[in-house]
Amino acid sequence: MKNKFKKLQKGNIARDVLMGIVVLVGSAFTAITIYAIIFFIIGVSQNGF
């Protein structure tokens, strides 16, 4: 664990920040997609289509 942290500090900070943003956006997009599918299924089952 300590070795990984040392490697992260030595690495390119801009790249690490970019990767963090990509992970955040990816997880947010996944959550939104899951919620959209759930609401779509609920709406369809309530409307009887």
PDB file of C-alpha atoms in Angstrom:
ATOM      1  CA  MET A   1       0.000   0.000   0.000  1.00  0.00           C
ATOM      2  CA  LYS A   2       2.841   2.419   0.893  1.00  0.00           C
ATOM      3  CA  ASN A   3       4.656   1.520  -2.333  1.00  0.00           C
ATOM      4  CA  LYS A   4       1.561   2.348  -4.383  1.00  0.00           C
ATOM      5  CA  PHE A   5       1.218   5.740  -2.660  1.00  0.00           C
ATOM      6  CA  LYS A   6       4.880   6.586  -3.322  1.00  0.00           C
ATOM      7  CA  LYS A   7       4.422   5.655  -6.971  1.00  0.00           C
ATOM      8  CA  LEU A   8       1.328   7.903  -7.176  1.00  0.00           C
ATOM      9  CA  GLN A   9       3.265  10.898  -5.775  1.00  0.00           C
ATOM     10  CA  LYS A  10       6.114  10.408  -8.258  1.00  0.00           C
ATOM     11  CA  GLY A  11       3.710  10.087 -11.174  1.00  0.00           C
ATOM     12  CA  ASN A  12       2.280  12.876 -13.286  1.00  0.00           C
ATOM     13  CA  ILE A  13      -0.159  14.836 -11.085  1.00  0.00           C
ATOM     14  CA  ALA A  14      -2.206  16.096 -14.042  1.00  0.00           C
ATOM     15  CA  ARG A  15      -2.676  12.536 -15.282  1.00  0.00           C
ATOM     16  CA  ASP A  16      -3.708  11.346 -11.806  1.00  0.00           C
ATOM     17  CA  VAL A  17      -6.270  14.176 -11.544  1.00  0.00           C
ATOM     18  CA  LEU A  18      -7.568  13.375 -15.029  1.00  0.00           C
ATOM     19  CA  MET A  19      -7.957   9.695 -14.106  1.00  0.00           C
ATOM     20  CA  GLY A  20      -9.839  10.717 -10.953  1.00  0.00           C
ATOM     21  CA  ILE A  21     -12.215  12.895 -12.991  1.00  0.00           C
ATOM     22  CA  VAL A  22     -12.755  10.075 -15.501  1.00  0.00           C
ATOM     23  CA  VAL A  23     -13.577   7.645 -12.674  1.00  0.00           C
ATOM     24  CA  LEU A  24     -15.993  10.146 -11.077  1.00  0.00           C
ATOM     25  CA  VAL A  25     -17.741  10.929 -14.370  1.00  0.00           C
ATOM     26  CA  GLY A  26     -17.898   7.220 -15.237  1.00  0.00           C
ATOM     27  CA  SER A  27     -19.465   6.252 -11.908  1.00  0.00           C
ATOM     28  CA  ALA A  28     -21.915   9.177 -12.078  1.00  0.00           C
ATOM     29  CA  PHE A  29     -22.913   8.224 -15.634  1.00  0.00           C
ATOM     30  CA  THR A  30     -23.388   4.589 -14.561  1.00  0.00           C
ATOM     31  CA  ALA A  31     -25.593   5.663 -11.634  1.00  0.00           C
ATOM     32  CA  ILE A  32     -27.701   7.955 -13.859  1.00  0.00           C
ATOM     33  CA  THR A  33     -28.117   5.161 -16.420  1.00  0.00           C
ATOM     34  CA  ILE A  34     -29.226   2.682 -13.728  1.00  0.00           C
ATOM     35  CA  TYR A  35     -31.729   5.207 -12.304  1.00  0.00           C
ATOM     36  CA  ALA A  36     -33.064   5.964 -15.803  1.00  0.00           C
ATOM     37  CA  ILE A  37     -33.592   2.242 -16.495  1.00  0.00           C
ATOM     38  CA  ILE A  38     -35.344   1.755 -13.121  1.00  0.00           C
ATOM     39  CA  PHE A  39     -37.663   4.754 -13.666  1.00  0.00           C
ATOM     40  CA  PHE A  40     -38.362   3.600 -17.236  1.00  0.00           C
ATOM     41  CA  ILE A  41     -39.327   0.109 -16.028  1.00  0.00           C
ATOM     42  CA  ILE A  42     -41.550   1.599 -13.277  1.00  0.00           C
ATOM     43  CA  GLY A  43     -43.221   3.973 -15.755  1.00  0.00           C
ATOM     44  CA  VAL A  44     -43.816   1.227 -18.319  1.00  0.00           C
ATOM     45  CA  SER A  45     -45.275  -1.185 -15.741  1.00  0.00           C
ATOM     46  CA  GLN A  46     -47.592   1.550 -14.371  1.00  0.00           C
ATOM     47  CA  ASN A  47     -48.790   2.607 -17.827  1.00  0.00           C
ATOM     48  CA  GLY A  48     -49.452  -1.006 -18.805  1.00  0.00           C
ATOM     49  CA  PHE A  49     -47.438  -0.967 -22.043  1.00  0.00           C
TER      50      PHE A  49
END
